[in-house]
Amino acid sequence: MAHLLEIDDLRVRFRTEFGAIKAVDGVSLALKLGQTLGLVGESGCGKSVTALSIMGLLGPSGQISGGDIWYHRGNDRIRLSGLHPRGKAIRAIRGNEVAMIFQEPMTSLNPVFTVGHQIMESLILHQKLSRPQARRRAVELLQKVGIPWPDKRVDQYPHQLSGGMRQRVMIAMALACHPALLIADEPTTALDVTVQAQVLELMLQLQSELGMAILMITHNLGIIAGMAQDVAVMYLGRVVERGPVREIFHRPWHPYTRGLIDSVPPLTGPVRLKPIPGSVPELRSLPAGCRFRPRCDQALGVCAEMEPVLKEVAPDHLAACWRC
């Protein structure tokens, strides 16, 4: 099957008072229709910036400084990275064919509009529905994502809903126009485990019904194990390991990937967590050679001299480590 989304050597920088900061530095990913790709890593590694680059939402200080983002619509190949972020072309795709569930529903939903109004907005813009048609569709979507009494909730404001309900509203907004690609940026943040399970089960169910692709961004490896077929591990703006979920979880090659897996508490037996030593360096003062070297207990001499590149260590399994 042809790829729906292709990211090729993506580089993103932000203008700051300290100069230009490279938040994403050479990321390459690919995603097929119906597939779920997990993107994992510590906070600040560039996961959300990669997603915002796809959507054209980097803001005035952000800029794609290199690489390409390609979106495939049938026989058409659209270079998203070349579209103006406020132009008609990207606005016709954003929220329609490519949708995003943002990390914080309370800050992403507009507090002065009802949740129904916010769902109706994209239906009126992209689907050209009348207001009565859009309202009926909004009620149907709220019912579909499991919100009780949707005909009443549609007229409520975000602060009148619980955290789980607000997250479901975000999912309803994202799915309103039947997108081909759904980007989920930490979709279960600040939710209790019961609601987390319900939200993830809902996403899997809707993916099965609609056949959409999902880019799942999270630091929770348990979510990736249960939802994704492939996973990419990011560290300091670069992908350090990429491949099938089962292969990477059972045979991780990169020390950072092994560190993430070892940091997860076991379900049975004594809890002996092995944290990753040190802390993430600042982007404006990156170490020479391998970016993970200061925190790695297996570093070689070459690790301080040259940065490793992704190389195949098993079928469809790539890792960027000199020990590979």
CSV table of C-alpha atoms in Angstrom, one decimal:
chain,number,residue,atom,x,y,z
A,1,MET,CA,0.0,0.0,0.0
A,2,ALA,CA,1.3,3.5,-0.8
A,3,HIS,CA,2.2,5.9,2.0
A,4,LEU,CA,-0.4,8.4,3.1
A,5,LEU,CA,2.2,10.6,4.8
A,6,GLU,CA,5.9,10.9,4.2
A,7,ILE,CA,8.3,13.0,6.3
A,8,ASP,CA,11.7,13.2,4.7
A,9,ASP,CA,14.7,14.7,6.6
A,10,LEU,CA,12.5,17.3,8.4
A,11,ARG,CA,14.3,20.1,10.1
A,12,VAL,CA,12.5,22.8,12.2
A,13,ARG,CA,14.0,25.7,14.0
A,14,PHE,CA,12.7,28.4,16.3
A,15,ARG,CA,13.9,32.0,16.7
A,16,THR,CA,14.7,32.8,20.4
A,17,GLU,CA,16.6,35.4,22.3
A,18,PHE,CA,19.5,33.0,22.3
A,19,GLY,CA,19.5,32.6,18.6
A,20,ALA,CA,18.0,29.8,16.4
A,21,ILE,CA,17.1,26.6,18.2
A,22,LYS,CA,16.9,23.3,16.2
A,23,ALA,CA,13.8,21.6,17.7
A,24,VAL,CA,13.7,18.9,15.0
A,25,ASP,CA,16.8,17.9,13.2
A,26,GLY,CA,16.5,15.4,10.3
A,27,VAL,CA,13.4,13.3,11.1
A,28,SER,CA,12.1,10.9,8.5
A,29,LEU,CA,8.9,8.9,9.0
A,30,ALA,CA,6.2,7.3,6.8
A,31,LEU,CA,2.6,6.3,7.5
A,32,LYS,CA,0.1,4.2,5.5
A,33,LEU,CA,-3.7,4.4,5.5
A,34,GLY,CA,-5.1,2.3,8.4
A,35,GLN,CA,-1.8,2.1,10.2
A,36,THR,CA,-0.9,3.5,13.6
A,37,LEU,CA,2.6,4.8,14.1
A,38,GLY,CA,3.8,5.6,17.6
A,39,LEU,CA,6.1,8.5,18.3
A,40,VAL,CA,7.7,8.3,21.8
A,41,GLY,CA,10.4,10.1,23.8
A,42,GLU,CA,10.9,12.4,26.8
A,43,SER,CA,9.3,15.8,26.9
A,44,GLY,CA,11.1,18.3,24.7
A,45,CYS,CA,12.4,15.7,22.2
A,46,GLY,CA,10.5,17.2,19.3
A,47,LYS,CA,7.4,15.0,19.1
A,48,SER,CA,4.8,17.7,19.2
A,49,VAL,CA,6.8,20.0,17.0
A,50,THR,CA,6.9,17.3,14.3
A,51,ALA,CA,3.1,17.1,14.6
A,52,LEU,CA,2.6,20.9,14.4
A,53,SER,CA,4.8,21.0,11.3
A,54,ILE,CA,2.5,18.6,9.6
A,55,MET,CA,-0.5,20.8,10.5
A,56,GLY,CA,1.3,24.0,9.6
A,57,LEU,CA,0.8,25.4,13.1
A,58,LEU,CA,4.4,26.2,14.2
A,59,GLY,CA,3.5,29.9,14.9
A,60,PRO,CA,5.4,33.0,13.9
A,61,SER,CA,8.7,32.0,15.6
A,62,GLY,CA,8.8,28.5,14.1
A,63,GLN,CA,10.1,27.6,10.6
A,64,ILE,CA,10.7,24.5,8.6
A,65,SER,CA,14.3,25.0,7.6
A,66,GLY,CA,14.8,21.8,5.6
A,67,GLY,CA,13.3,18.5,4.4
A,68,ASP,CA,9.8,17.8,3.1
A,69,ILE,CA,6.4,16.7,4.3
A,70,TRP,CA,4.3,14.9,1.6
A,71,TYR,CA,0.6,14.1,1.9
A,72,HIS,CA,-0.9,11.7,-0.7
A,73,ARG,CA,-4.5,12.2,-1.8
A,74,GLY,CA,-5.3,9.5,-4.3
A,75,ASN,CA,-2.9,10.2,-7.2
A,76,ASP,CA,-2.1,13.7,-6.0
A,77,ARG,CA,1.1,14.3,-4.0
A,78,ILE,CA,0.9,17.4,-1.9
A,79,ARG,CA,4.0,19.0,-0.3
A,80,LEU,CA,2.6,20.3,3.0
A,81,SER,CA,5.9,21.8,4.0
A,82,GLY,CA,5.7,24.1,1.0
A,83,LEU,CA,2.2,25.5,1.7
A,84,HIS,CA,1.7,28.9,3.4
A,85,PRO,CA,0.5,28.2,7.0
A,86,ARG,CA,-2.4,30.6,6.6
A,87,GLY,CA,-3.1,29.9,2.9
A,88,LYS,CA,-6.2,28.4,1.4
A,89,ALA,CA,-4.5,25.2,0.4
A,90,ILE,CA,-3.4,24.1,3.9
A,91,ARG,CA,-6.7,25.3,5.5
A,92,ALA,CA,-8.6,23.0,3.1
A,93,ILE,CA,-6.6,20.1,4.4
A,94,ARG,CA,-6.2,21.0,8.1
A,95,GLY,CA,-9.1,19.9,10.2
A,96,ASN,CA,-10.6,18.2,7.1
A,97,GLU,CA,-8.3,15.5,5.7
A,98,VAL,CA,-5.7,15.8,8.4
A,99,ALA,CA,-7.0,16.4,12.0
A,100,MET,CA,-5.3,16.7,15.4
A,101,ILE,CA,-6.3,16.0,19.0
A,102,PHE,CA,-4.3,18.5,21.0
A,103,GLN,CA,-2.6,17.7,24.3
A,104,GLU,CA,-4.7,19.9,26.7
A,105,PRO,CA,-8.4,19.9,25.9
A,106,MET,CA,-9.2,22.7,28.4
A,107,THR,CA,-6.8,25.1,26.7
A,108,SER,CA,-7.5,23.9,23.2
A,109,LEU,CA,-11.2,24.3,23.4
A,110,ASN,CA,-12.5,27.9,23.3
A,111,PRO,CA,-14.1,28.7,26.7
A,112,VAL,CA,-16.5,31.3,25.3
A,113,PHE,CA,-18.2,29.0,22.7
A,114,THR,CA,-20.3,25.9,23.3
A,115,VAL,CA,-18.8,22.6,22.4
A,116,GLY,CA,-21.5,22.2,19.8
A,117,HIS,CA,-20.5,25.5,18.1
A,118,GLN,CA,-16.9,24.4,18.0
A,119,ILE,CA,-17.8,21.1,16.3
A,120,MET,CA,-20.2,22.8,13.9
A,121,GLU,CA,-17.5,25.2,12.8
A,122,SER,CA,-15.5,22.7,10.8
A,123,LEU,CA,-18.6,21.0,9.4
A,124,ILE,CA,-19.9,24.3,8.0
A,125,LEU,CA,-16.5,25.3,6.7
A,126,HIS,CA,-15.4,22.0,5.1
A,127,GLN,CA,-18.6,20.0,4.6
A,128,LYS,CA,-20.7,23.1,3.5
A,129,LEU,CA,-23.5,22.0,5.8
A,130,SER,CA,-26.2,24.4,6.9
A,131,ARG,CA,-26.4,25.3,10.6
A,132,PRO,CA,-29.3,23.0,11.4
A,133,GLN,CA,-27.5,20.1,9.5
A,134,ALA,CA,-24.3,20.8,11.3
A,135,ARG,CA,-26.0,20.9,14.7
A,136,ARG,CA,-27.6,17.5,14.0
A,137,ARG,CA,-24.3,16.1,12.9
A,138,ALA,CA,-22.6,17.5,16.1
A,139,VAL,CA,-25.1,15.7,18.3
A,140,GLU,CA,-24.5,12.5,16.3
A,141,LEU,CA,-20.7,12.9,16.8
A,142,LEU,CA,-21.1,13.5,20.6
A,143,GLN,CA,-23.2,10.4,20.8
A,144,LYS,CA,-20.7,8.4,18.8
A,145,VAL,CA,-17.8,9.3,21.1
A,146,GLY,CA,-19.9,8.1,24.1
A,147,ILE,CA,-21.0,11.4,25.7
A,148,PRO,CA,-24.4,10.9,27.5
A,149,TRP,CA,-27.3,13.2,26.7
A,150,PRO,CA,-25.6,14.6,23.6
A,151,ASP,CA,-28.6,16.8,22.7
A,152,LYS,CA,-28.0,18.7,26.0
A,153,ARG,CA,-24.2,18.6,26.1
A,154,VAL,CA,-24.1,20.2,22.6
A,155,ASP,CA,-25.2,23.5,24.2
A,156,GLN,CA,-22.8,23.4,27.1
A,157,TYR,CA,-19.4,25.1,27.5
A,158,PRO,CA,-16.1,23.3,28.1
A,159,HIS,CA,-15.9,24.2,31.8
A,160,GLN,CA,-19.2,22.4,32.3
A,161,LEU,CA,-17.7,19.1,31.2
A,162,SER,CA,-15.3,16.7,33.0
A,163,GLY,CA,-11.8,16.1,31.7
A,164,GLY,CA,-12.8,12.9,30.0
A,165,MET,CA,-15.8,14.5,28.3
A,166,ARG,CA,-13.7,17.4,27.0
A,167,GLN,CA,-11.2,14.9,25.6
A,168,ARG,CA,-14.1,13.1,23.8
A,169,VAL,CA,-15.3,16.5,22.5
A,170,MET,CA,-11.8,17.0,21.0
A,171,ILE,CA,-12.0,13.6,19.4
A,172,ALA,CA,-15.5,14.4,18.0
A,173,MET,CA,-14.1,17.7,16.5
A,174,ALA,CA,-11.1,15.9,15.0
A,175,LEU,CA,-13.3,13.2,13.4
A,176,ALA,CA,-16.1,15.5,12.2
A,177,CYS,CA,-15.0,15.5,8.6
A,178,HIS,CA,-13.8,11.9,8.4
A,179,PRO,CA,-10.0,12.6,8.2
A,180,ALA,CA,-7.6,10.2,6.5
A,181,LEU,CA,-5.0,11.0,9.1
A,182,LEU,CA,-5.5,11.7,12.8
A,183,ILE,CA,-2.7,13.1,14.9
A,184,ALA,CA,-3.2,12.4,18.6
A,185,ASP,CA,-0.8,14.4,20.8
A,186,GLU,CA,-0.8,12.9,24.3
A,187,PRO,CA,-4.6,12.2,24.0
A,188,THR,CA,-4.9,10.7,27.5
A,189,THR,CA,-2.9,13.4,29.4
A,190,ALA,CA,-4.4,14.2,32.9
A,191,LEU,CA,-7.1,11.5,32.6
A,192,ASP,CA,-7.5,8.7,35.1
A,193,VAL,CA,-6.7,5.2,34.0
A,194,THR,CA,-10.3,4.2,33.5
A,195,VAL,CA,-11.1,7.1,31.2
A,196,GLN,CA,-7.7,6.6,29.4
A,197,ALA,CA,-8.8,3.1,28.5
A,198,GLN,CA,-12.2,4.3,27.3
A,199,VAL,CA,-10.6,7.0,25.1
A,200,LEU,CA,-8.1,4.6,23.6
A,201,GLU,CA,-10.7,2.0,22.9
A,202,LEU,CA,-12.9,4.6,21.3
A,203,MET,CA,-10.0,5.6,19.0
A,204,LEU,CA,-9.4,2.0,17.9
A,205,GLN,CA,-13.0,1.5,17.2
A,206,LEU,CA,-13.3,4.7,15.1
A,207,GLN,CA,-10.1,3.8,13.3
A,208,SER,CA,-11.6,0.4,12.4
A,209,GLU,CA,-14.8,2.0,11.2
A,210,LEU,CA,-13.2,4.9,9.2
A,211,GLY,CA,-10.0,3.2,8.1
A,212,MET,CA,-7.9,6.3,9.0
A,213,ALA,CA,-4.2,6.4,9.9
A,214,ILE,CA,-3.2,7.5,13.4
A,215,LEU,CA,0.1,9.2,14.4
A,216,MET,CA,0.1,8.5,18.2
A,217,ILE,CA,2.4,10.9,20.1
A,218,THR,CA,3.0,9.8,23.7
A,219,HIS,CA,5.6,9.0,26.4
A,220,ASN,CA,3.5,6.1,27.6
A,221,LEU,CA,5.0,2.9,26.2
A,222,GLY,CA,1.9,0.9,27.3
A,223,ILE,CA,-0.3,2.9,25.0
A,224,ILE,CA,2.1,2.3,22.1
A,225,ALA,CA,2.2,-1.5,22.9
A,226,GLY,CA,-1.6,-1.6,22.7
A,227,MET,CA,-2.3,0.6,19.8
A,228,ALA,CA,0.6,0.9,17.3
A,229,GLN,CA,2.1,-1.4,14.7
A,230,ASP,CA,5.3,0.6,14.3
A,231,VAL,CA,7.1,3.0,16.6
A,232,ALA,CA,9.7,5.7,16.3
A,233,VAL,CA,11.8,6.7,19.3
A,234,MET,CA,12.9,10.4,19.4
A,235,TYR,CA,15.7,12.0,21.4
A,236,LEU,CA,16.8,15.7,21.2
A,237,GLY,CA,15.1,16.3,17.8
A,238,ARG,CA,16.3,13.1,16.1
A,239,VAL,CA,14.8,9.6,15.6
A,240,VAL,CA,17.2,7.2,17.3
A,241,GLU,CA,15.3,4.0,16.6
A,242,ARG,CA,12.4,2.9,14.4
A,243,GLY,CA,10.7,-0.3,13.6
A,244,PRO,CA,7.8,-2.7,14.4
A,245,VAL,CA,6.5,-2.4,17.9
A,246,ARG,CA,7.0,-6.1,18.8
A,247,GLU,CA,10.6,-6.1,17.4
A,248,ILE,CA,11.6,-2.9,19.3
A,249,PHE,CA,10.0,-3.9,22.6
A,250,HIS,CA,11.6,-7.3,22.6
A,251,ARG,CA,14.9,-6.5,21.0
A,252,PRO,CA,15.8,-2.8,21.5
A,253,TRP,CA,19.2,-1.8,20.1
A,254,HIS,CA,19.6,1.8,21.2
A,255,PRO,CA,20.6,2.4,24.8
A,256,TYR,CA,17.9,5.2,25.1
A,257,THR,CA,15.2,2.8,23.9
A,258,ARG,CA,16.3,0.2,26.5
A,259,GLY,CA,16.4,2.9,29.1
A,260,LEU,CA,12.8,3.9,28.4
A,261,ILE,CA,11.6,0.3,28.5
A,262,ASP,CA,13.6,-0.4,31.8
A,263,SER,CA,11.9,2.7,33.3
A,264,VAL,CA,8.5,1.1,33.1
A,265,PRO,CA,7.5,-0.7,36.4
A,266,PRO,CA,6.7,-4.5,36.0
A,267,LEU,CA,3.2,-5.8,36.5
A,268,THR,CA,4.4,-8.6,38.7
A,269,GLY,CA,7.3,-9.2,41.0
A,270,PRO,CA,9.5,-6.7,42.9
A,271,VAL,CA,9.6,-3.2,41.5
A,272,ARG,CA,13.2,-2.3,40.6
A,273,LEU,CA,13.2,0.7,38.3
A,274,LYS,CA,16.3,1.6,36.4
A,275,PRO,CA,16.1,5.3,35.6
A,276,ILE,CA,18.0,6.8,32.7
A,277,PRO,CA,21.0,8.7,34.3
A,278,GLY,CA,21.4,12.4,34.0
A,279,SER,CA,18.9,14.8,32.3
A,280,VAL,CA,18.1,16.0,28.8
A,281,PRO,CA,20.7,18.6,27.6
A,282,GLU,CA,19.4,22.0,26.4
A,283,LEU,CA,19.0,22.3,22.6
A,284,ARG,CA,21.2,25.3,22.5
A,285,SER,CA,24.2,23.4,23.9
A,286,LEU,CA,24.1,19.9,22.3
A,287,PRO,CA,27.0,17.5,23.1
A,288,ALA,CA,29.5,16.6,20.4
A,289,GLY,CA,29.0,13.4,18.6
A,290,CYS,CA,26.1,11.2,19.8
A,291,ARG,CA,23.5,13.3,21.6
A,292,PHE,CA,22.8,10.5,24.1
A,293,ARG,CA,26.5,10.0,25.0
A,294,PRO,CA,26.5,12.0,28.3
A,295,ARG,CA,23.8,9.7,29.6
A,296,CYS,CA,25.0,6.5,28.1
A,297,ASP,CA,26.9,3.9,30.2
A,298,GLN,CA,28.1,2.0,27.0
A,299,ALA,CA,29.7,4.9,25.1
A,300,LEU,CA,32.7,4.3,22.9
A,301,GLY,CA,35.4,6.7,21.8
A,302,VAL,CA,33.8,7.3,18.5
A,303,CYS,CA,30.6,8.4,20.2
A,304,ALA,CA,32.2,11.7,21.2
A,305,GLU,CA,33.6,12.3,17.7
A,306,MET,CA,30.8,11.5,15.2
A,307,GLU,CA,27.0,11.4,15.4
A,308,PRO,CA,25.6,8.0,14.4
A,309,VAL,CA,23.0,7.6,11.6
A,310,LEU,CA,20.1,5.2,11.3
A,311,LYS,CA,21.2,1.8,10.0
A,312,GLU,CA,19.2,-1.4,9.6
A,313,VAL,CA,19.8,-3.9,12.4
A,314,ALA,CA,17.0,-6.3,11.5
A,315,PRO,CA,14.3,-6.3,8.8
A,316,ASP,CA,12.5,-2.9,8.9
A,317,HIS,CA,14.3,-2.2,12.2
A,318,LEU,CA,16.6,0.9,12.2
A,319,ALA,CA,18.8,2.2,15.0
A,320,ALA,CA,21.3,5.1,15.3
A,321,CYS,CA,24.1,3.8,17.6
A,322,TRP,CA,27.8,3.1,17.0
A,323,ARG,CA,27.4,-0.2,18.9
A,324,CYS,CA,25.1,-1.4,16.2
